[in-house]
mmCIF file of C-alpha atoms in Angstrom:
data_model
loop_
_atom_site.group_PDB
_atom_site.id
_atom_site.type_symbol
_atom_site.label_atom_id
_atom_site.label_comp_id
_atom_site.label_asym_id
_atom_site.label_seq_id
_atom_site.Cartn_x
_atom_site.Cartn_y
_atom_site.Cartn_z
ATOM 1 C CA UNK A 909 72.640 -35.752 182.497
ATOM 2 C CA UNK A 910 72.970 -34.420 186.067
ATOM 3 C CA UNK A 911 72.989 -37.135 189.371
ATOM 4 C CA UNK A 912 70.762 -34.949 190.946
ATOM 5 C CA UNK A 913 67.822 -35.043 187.920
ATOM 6 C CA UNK A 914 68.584 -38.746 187.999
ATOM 7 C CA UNK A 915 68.305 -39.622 191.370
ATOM 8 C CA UNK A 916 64.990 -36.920 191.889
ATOM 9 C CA UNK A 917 62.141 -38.452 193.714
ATOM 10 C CA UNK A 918 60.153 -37.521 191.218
ATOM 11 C CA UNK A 919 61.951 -39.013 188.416
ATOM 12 C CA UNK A 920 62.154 -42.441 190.397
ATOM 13 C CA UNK A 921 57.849 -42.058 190.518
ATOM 14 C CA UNK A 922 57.881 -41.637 186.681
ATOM 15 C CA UNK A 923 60.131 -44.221 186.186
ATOM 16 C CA UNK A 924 57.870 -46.180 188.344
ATOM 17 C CA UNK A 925 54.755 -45.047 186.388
ATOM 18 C CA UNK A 926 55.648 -45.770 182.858
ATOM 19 C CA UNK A 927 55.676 -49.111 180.947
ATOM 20 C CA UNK A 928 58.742 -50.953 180.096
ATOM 21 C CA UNK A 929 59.892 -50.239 176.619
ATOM 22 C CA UNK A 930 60.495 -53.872 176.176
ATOM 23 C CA UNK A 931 57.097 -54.418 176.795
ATOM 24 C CA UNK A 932 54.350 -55.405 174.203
ATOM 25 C CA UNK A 933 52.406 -52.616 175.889
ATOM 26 C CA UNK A 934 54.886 -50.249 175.386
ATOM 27 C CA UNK A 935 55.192 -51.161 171.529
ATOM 28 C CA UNK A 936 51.928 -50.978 170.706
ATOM 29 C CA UNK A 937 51.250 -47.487 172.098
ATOM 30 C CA UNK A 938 53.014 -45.432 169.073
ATOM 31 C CA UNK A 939 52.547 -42.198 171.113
ATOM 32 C CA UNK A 940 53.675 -43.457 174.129
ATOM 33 C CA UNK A 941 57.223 -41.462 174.480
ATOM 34 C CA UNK A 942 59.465 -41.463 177.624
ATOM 35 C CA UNK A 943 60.867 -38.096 177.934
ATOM 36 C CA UNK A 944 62.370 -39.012 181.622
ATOM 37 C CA UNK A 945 64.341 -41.539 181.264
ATOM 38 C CA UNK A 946 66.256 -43.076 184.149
ATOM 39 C CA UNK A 947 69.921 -43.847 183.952
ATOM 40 C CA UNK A 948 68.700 -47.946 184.395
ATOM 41 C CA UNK A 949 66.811 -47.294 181.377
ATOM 42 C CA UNK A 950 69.221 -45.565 179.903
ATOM 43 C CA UNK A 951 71.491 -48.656 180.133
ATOM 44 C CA UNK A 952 68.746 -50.834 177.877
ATOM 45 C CA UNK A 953 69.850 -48.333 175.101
ATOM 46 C CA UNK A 954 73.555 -48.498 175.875
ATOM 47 C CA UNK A 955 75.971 -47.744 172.562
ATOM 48 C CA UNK A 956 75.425 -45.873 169.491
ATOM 49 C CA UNK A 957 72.299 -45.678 167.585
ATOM 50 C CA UNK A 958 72.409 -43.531 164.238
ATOM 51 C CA UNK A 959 69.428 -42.041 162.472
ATOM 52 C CA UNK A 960 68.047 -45.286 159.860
ATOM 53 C CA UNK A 961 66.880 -43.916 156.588
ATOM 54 C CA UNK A 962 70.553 -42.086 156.432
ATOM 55 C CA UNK A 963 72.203 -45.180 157.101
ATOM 56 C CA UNK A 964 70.512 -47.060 154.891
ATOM 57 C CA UNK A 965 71.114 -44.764 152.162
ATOM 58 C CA UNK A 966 74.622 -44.302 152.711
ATOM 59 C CA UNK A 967 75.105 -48.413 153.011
ATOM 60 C CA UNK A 968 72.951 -49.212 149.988
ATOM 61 C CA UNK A 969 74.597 -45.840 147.696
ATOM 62 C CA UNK A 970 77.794 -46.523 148.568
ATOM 63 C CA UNK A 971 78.011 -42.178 148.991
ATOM 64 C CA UNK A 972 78.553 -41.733 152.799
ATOM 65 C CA UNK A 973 77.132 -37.832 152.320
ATOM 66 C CA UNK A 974 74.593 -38.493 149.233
ATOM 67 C CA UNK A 975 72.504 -36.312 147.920
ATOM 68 C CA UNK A 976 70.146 -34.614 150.334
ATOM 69 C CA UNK A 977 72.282 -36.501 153.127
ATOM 70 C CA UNK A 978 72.071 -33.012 155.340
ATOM 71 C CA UNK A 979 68.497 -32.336 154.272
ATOM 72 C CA UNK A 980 67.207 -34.918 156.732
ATOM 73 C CA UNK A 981 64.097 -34.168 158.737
ATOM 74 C CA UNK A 982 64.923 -36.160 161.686
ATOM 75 C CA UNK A 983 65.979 -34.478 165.145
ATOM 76 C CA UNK A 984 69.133 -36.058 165.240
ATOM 77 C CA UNK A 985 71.804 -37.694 163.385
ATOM 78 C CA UNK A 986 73.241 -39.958 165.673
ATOM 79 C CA UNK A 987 72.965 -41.112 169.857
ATOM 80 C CA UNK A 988 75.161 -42.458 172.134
ATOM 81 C CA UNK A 989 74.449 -43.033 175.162
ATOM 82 C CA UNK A 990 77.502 -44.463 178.239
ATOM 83 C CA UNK A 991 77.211 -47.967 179.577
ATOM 84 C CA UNK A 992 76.541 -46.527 182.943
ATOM 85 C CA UNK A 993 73.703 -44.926 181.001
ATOM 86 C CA UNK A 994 74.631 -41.381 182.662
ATOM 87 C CA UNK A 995 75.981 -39.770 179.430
ATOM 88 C CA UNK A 996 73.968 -39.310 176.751
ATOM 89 C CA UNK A 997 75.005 -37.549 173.175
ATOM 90 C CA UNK A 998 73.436 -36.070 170.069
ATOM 91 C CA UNK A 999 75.138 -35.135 166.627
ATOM 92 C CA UNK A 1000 74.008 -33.226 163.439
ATOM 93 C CA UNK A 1001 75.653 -34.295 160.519
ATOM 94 C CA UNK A 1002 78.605 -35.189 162.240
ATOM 95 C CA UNK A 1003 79.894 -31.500 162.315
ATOM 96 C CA UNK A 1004 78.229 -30.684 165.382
ATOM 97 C CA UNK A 1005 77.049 -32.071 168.667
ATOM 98 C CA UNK A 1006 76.195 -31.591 172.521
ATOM 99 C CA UNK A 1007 75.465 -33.624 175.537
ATOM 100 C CA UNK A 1008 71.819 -34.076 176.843
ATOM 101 C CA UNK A 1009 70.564 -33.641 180.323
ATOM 102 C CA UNK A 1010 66.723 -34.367 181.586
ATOM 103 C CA UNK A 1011 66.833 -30.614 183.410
ATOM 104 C CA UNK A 1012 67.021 -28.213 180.829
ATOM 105 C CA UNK A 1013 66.254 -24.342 181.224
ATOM 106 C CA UNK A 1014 66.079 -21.880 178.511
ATOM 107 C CA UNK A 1015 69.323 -20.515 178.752
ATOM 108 C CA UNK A 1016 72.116 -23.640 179.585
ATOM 109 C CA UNK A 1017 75.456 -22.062 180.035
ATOM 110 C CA UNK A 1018 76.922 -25.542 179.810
ATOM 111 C CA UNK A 1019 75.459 -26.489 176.030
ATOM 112 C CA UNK A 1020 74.070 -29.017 176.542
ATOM 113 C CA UNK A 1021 70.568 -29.782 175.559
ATOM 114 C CA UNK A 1022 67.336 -31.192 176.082
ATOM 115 C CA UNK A 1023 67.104 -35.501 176.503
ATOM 116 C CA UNK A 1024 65.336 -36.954 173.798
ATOM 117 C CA UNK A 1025 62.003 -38.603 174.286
ATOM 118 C CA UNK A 1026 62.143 -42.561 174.339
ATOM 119 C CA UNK A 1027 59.507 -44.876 172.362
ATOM 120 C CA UNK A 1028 58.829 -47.672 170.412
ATOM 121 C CA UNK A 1029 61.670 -50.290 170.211
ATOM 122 C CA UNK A 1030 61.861 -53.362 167.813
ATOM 123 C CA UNK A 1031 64.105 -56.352 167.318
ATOM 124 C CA UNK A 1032 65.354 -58.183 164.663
ATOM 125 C CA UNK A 1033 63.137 -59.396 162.257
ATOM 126 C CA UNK A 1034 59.894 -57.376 163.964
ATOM 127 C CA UNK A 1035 60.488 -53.973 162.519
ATOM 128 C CA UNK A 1036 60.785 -52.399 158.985
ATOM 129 C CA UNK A 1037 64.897 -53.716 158.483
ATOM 130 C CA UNK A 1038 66.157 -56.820 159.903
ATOM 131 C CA UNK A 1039 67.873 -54.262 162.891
ATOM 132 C CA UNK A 1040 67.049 -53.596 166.880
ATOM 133 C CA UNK A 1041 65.894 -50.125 166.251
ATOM 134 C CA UNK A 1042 64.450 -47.242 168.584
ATOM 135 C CA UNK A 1043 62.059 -44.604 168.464
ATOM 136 C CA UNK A 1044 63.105 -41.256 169.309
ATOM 137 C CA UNK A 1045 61.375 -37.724 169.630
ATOM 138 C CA UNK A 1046 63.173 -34.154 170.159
ATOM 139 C CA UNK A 1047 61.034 -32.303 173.042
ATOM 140 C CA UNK A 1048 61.024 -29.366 171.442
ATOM 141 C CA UNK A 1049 60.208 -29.730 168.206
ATOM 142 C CA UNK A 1050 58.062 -32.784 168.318
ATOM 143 C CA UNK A 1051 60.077 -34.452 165.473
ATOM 144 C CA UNK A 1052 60.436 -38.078 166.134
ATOM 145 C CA UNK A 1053 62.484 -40.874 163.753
ATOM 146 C CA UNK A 1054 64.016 -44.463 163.940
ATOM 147 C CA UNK A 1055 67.543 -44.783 165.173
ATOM 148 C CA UNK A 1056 69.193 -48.256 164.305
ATOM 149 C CA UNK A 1057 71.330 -49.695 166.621
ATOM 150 C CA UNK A 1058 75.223 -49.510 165.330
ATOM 151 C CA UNK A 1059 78.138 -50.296 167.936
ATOM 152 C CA UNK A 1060 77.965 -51.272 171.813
ATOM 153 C CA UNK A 1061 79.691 -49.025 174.361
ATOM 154 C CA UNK A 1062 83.716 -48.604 173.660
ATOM 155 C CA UNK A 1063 83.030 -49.661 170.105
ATOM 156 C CA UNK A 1064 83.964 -48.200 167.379
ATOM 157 C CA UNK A 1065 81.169 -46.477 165.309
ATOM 158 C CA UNK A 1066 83.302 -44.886 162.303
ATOM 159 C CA UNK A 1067 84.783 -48.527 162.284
ATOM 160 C CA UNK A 1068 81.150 -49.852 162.070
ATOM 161 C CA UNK A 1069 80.335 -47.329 159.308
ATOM 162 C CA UNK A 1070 83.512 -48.096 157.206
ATOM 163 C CA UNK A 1071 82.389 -52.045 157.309
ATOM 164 C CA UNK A 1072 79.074 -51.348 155.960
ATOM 165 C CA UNK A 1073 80.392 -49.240 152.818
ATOM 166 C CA UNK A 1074 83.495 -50.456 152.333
ATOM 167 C CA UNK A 1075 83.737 -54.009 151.597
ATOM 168 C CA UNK A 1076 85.221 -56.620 148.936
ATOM 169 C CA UNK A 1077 88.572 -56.872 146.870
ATOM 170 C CA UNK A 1078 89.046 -54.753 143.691
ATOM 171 C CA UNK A 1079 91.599 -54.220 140.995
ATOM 172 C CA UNK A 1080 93.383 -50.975 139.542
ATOM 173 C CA UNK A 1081 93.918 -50.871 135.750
ATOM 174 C CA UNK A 1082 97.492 -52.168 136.369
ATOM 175 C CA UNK A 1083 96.375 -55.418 138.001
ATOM 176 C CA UNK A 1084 97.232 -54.019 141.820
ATOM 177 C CA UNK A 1085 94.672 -55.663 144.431
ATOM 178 C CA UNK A 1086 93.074 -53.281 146.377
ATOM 179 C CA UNK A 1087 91.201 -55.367 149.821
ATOM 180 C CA UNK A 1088 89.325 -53.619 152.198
ATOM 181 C CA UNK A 1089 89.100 -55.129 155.653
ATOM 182 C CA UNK A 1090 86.496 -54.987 158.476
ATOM 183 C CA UNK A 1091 88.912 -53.760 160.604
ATOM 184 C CA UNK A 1092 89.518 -50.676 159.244
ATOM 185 C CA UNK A 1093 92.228 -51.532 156.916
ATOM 186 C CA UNK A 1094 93.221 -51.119 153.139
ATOM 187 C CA UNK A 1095 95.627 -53.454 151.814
ATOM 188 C CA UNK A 1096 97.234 -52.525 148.226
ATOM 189 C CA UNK A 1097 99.208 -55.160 147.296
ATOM 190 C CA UNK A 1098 101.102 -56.320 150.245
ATOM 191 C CA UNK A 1099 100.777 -52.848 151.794
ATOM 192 C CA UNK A 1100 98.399 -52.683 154.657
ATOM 193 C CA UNK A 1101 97.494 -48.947 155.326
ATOM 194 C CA UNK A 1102 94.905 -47.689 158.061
ATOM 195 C CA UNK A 1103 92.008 -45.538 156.764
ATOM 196 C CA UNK A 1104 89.252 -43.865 158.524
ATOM 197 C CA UNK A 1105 86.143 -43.040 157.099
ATOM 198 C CA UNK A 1106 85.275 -39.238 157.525
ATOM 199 C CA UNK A 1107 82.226 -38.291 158.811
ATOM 200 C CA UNK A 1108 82.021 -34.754 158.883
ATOM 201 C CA UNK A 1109 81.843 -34.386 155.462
ATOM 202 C CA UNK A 1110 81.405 -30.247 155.432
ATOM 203 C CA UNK A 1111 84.605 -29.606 153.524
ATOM 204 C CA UNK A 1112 84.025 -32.941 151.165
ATOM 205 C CA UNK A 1113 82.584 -33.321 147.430
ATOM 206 C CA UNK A 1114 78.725 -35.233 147.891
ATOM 207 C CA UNK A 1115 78.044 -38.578 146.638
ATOM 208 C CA UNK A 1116 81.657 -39.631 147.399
ATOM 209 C CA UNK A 1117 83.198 -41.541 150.491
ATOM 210 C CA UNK A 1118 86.319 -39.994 152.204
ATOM 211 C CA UNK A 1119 89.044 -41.637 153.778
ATOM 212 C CA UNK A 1120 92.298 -40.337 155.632
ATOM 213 C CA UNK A 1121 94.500 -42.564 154.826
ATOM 214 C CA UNK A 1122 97.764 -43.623 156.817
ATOM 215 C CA UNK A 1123 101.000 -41.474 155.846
ATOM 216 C CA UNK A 1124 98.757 -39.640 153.011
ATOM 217 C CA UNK A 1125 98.756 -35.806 153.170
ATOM 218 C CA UNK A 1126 95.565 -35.997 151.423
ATOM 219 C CA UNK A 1127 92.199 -37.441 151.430
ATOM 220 C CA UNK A 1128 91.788 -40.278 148.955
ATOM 221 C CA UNK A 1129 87.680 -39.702 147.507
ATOM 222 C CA UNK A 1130 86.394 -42.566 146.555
ATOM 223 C CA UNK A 1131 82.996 -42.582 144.140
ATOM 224 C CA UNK A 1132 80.759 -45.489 143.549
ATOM 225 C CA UNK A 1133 80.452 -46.674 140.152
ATOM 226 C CA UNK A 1134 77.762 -48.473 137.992
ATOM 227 C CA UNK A 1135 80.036 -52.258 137.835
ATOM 228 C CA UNK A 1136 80.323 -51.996 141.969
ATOM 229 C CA UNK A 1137 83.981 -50.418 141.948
ATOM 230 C CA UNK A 1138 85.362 -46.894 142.534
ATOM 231 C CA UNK A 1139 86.660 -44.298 141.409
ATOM 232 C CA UNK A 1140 89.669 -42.725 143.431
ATOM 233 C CA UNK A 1141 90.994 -39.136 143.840
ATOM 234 C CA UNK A 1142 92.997 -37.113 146.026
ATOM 235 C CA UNK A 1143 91.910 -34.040 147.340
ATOM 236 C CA UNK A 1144 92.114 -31.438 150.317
ATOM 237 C CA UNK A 1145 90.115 -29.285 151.843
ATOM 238 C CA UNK A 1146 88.181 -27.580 150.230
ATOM 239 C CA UNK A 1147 88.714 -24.585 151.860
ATOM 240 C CA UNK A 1148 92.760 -24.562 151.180
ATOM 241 C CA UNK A 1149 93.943 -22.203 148.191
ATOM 242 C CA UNK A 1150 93.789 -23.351 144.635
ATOM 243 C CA UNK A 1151 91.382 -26.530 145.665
ATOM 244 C CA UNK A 1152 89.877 -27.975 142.584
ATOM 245 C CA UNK A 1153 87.152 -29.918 142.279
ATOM 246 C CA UNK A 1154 87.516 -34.077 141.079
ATOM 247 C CA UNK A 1155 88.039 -34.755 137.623
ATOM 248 C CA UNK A 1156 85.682 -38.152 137.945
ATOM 249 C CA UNK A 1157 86.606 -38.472 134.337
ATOM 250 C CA UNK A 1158 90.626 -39.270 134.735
ATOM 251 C CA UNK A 1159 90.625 -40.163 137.920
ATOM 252 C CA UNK A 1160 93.422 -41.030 139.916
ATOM 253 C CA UNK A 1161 92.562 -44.542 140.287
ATOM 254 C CA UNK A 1162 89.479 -46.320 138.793
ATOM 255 C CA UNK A 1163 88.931 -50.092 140.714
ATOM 256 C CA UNK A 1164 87.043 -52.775 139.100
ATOM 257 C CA UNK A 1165 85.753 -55.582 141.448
ATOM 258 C CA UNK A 1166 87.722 -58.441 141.643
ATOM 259 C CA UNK A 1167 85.346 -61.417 139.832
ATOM 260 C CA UNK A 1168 85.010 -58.562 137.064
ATOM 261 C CA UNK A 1169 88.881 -58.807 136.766
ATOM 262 C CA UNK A 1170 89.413 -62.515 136.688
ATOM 263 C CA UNK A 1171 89.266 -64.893 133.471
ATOM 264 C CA UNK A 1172 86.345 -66.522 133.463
ATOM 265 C CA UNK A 1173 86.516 -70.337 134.606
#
């Protein structure tokens, strides 16, 4: 987002014009989209905000990229906008992204595209999830959707991701405790390993949640099963020579959850 578009006469007489979108006003006005935002605005919506009925999904299916995960009909996939409020950007599945600016021509030799239009906001308890959420709307195509707040500025958002799927103690057939932690960790035993959820899931099986895994050559897959554990297998890209797909019936590890595991009493 250019200085100059931000710090236009005309865009401080908008900014002027238009309601607070903290306001009750504001809320209850469900066409009532800010497509000029300020930089101070901007700052309100500080962090990263990803598109809700995907994350939802992906928390509540366990499948980071489920089924009909890239079929979504919302503009964009995720936002982040700078603490400063001056950088704003907007991914696509993950795989692809580009910086928004207010001052867009039709041909934008820098990439980056239009800002998205501003609406409706809603806080804890008020909206349809127990989540601050925001309205957005692509200028172009007039496709709006809720975006639900995720991490703060600096903050990790993969990390935030791999919290909200990832969670609990589990055992291998062989008795080996597998703990994932919310910082990003698997421990195995007394082996703590980093792992990092993948987002881009282009070159990935669906229904399954990826991890790169620290010192591991390949990806470890891991699929959600009916008793709350996983399934684990190892994989590359696709794209490499002689890639086959998971055998989900021999896996390489299958995890049970932990009270499953334990005598009872």
């Amino acid at each position: 987002m250019s200085g100059r578009a931000l710090g236009s006469a005309a865009g401080a007489l908008l900014a002027l014009a238009l309601s607070s979108p903290w306001t009750a006003a504001w809320a209850n006005e469900a066409s009532a989209f800010n497509c000029h935002a300020s930089s101070e605005q901007l700052r309100a919506w500080a962090g990263t905000w990803v598109e809700q009925g995907f994350f939802t999904k992906a928390v509540q299916s366990r499948q980071w990229f489920h089924e009909g995960a890239q079929d979504s009909t919302a503009p964009y996939t995720e936002l982040s906008i700078s603490a400063d409020g001056r950088k704003v950007r907007l991914g696509w599945n993950w795989h692809e992204g580009a910086g928004a600016r207010d001052d867009h021509p039709e041909a934008d030799p820098s990439g980056m595209v239009p800002l998205p239009c501003f609406g409706d906001t809603r806080e804890p308890g008020q909206g349809p999830a127990a989540a601050r959420l925001l309205e957005l709307r692509d200028p172009q195509s007039g496709r709006q959707a809720w975006y639900q707040y995720l991490a703060g500025p600096g903050q990790s958002p993969q990390r935030a991701y791999f919290k909200a799927i990832f969670q609990g103690c589990f055992a291998n057939a062989q008795g080996q405790r597998w703990c994932f932690e919310p910082n990003g960790q698997l421990r195995i035993g007394n082996q703590v390993l980093r792992a990092e959820l993948m987002l881009d899931g282009i070159e990935q099986p669906s229904g399954v949640s990826v991890l790169k895994v620290q010192g591991q050559c390949l990806f470890w897959l891991f699929k959600p099963n009916a008793d709350g554990g996983w399934s684990v297998e190892r994989r590359g890209w696709a794209s490499e020579p002689g890639y086959r797909e998971p055998n989900w019936l021999k896996p390489w590890h299958t995890l049970r959850p932990e009270a499953l595991t334990k005598p009872a009493g």
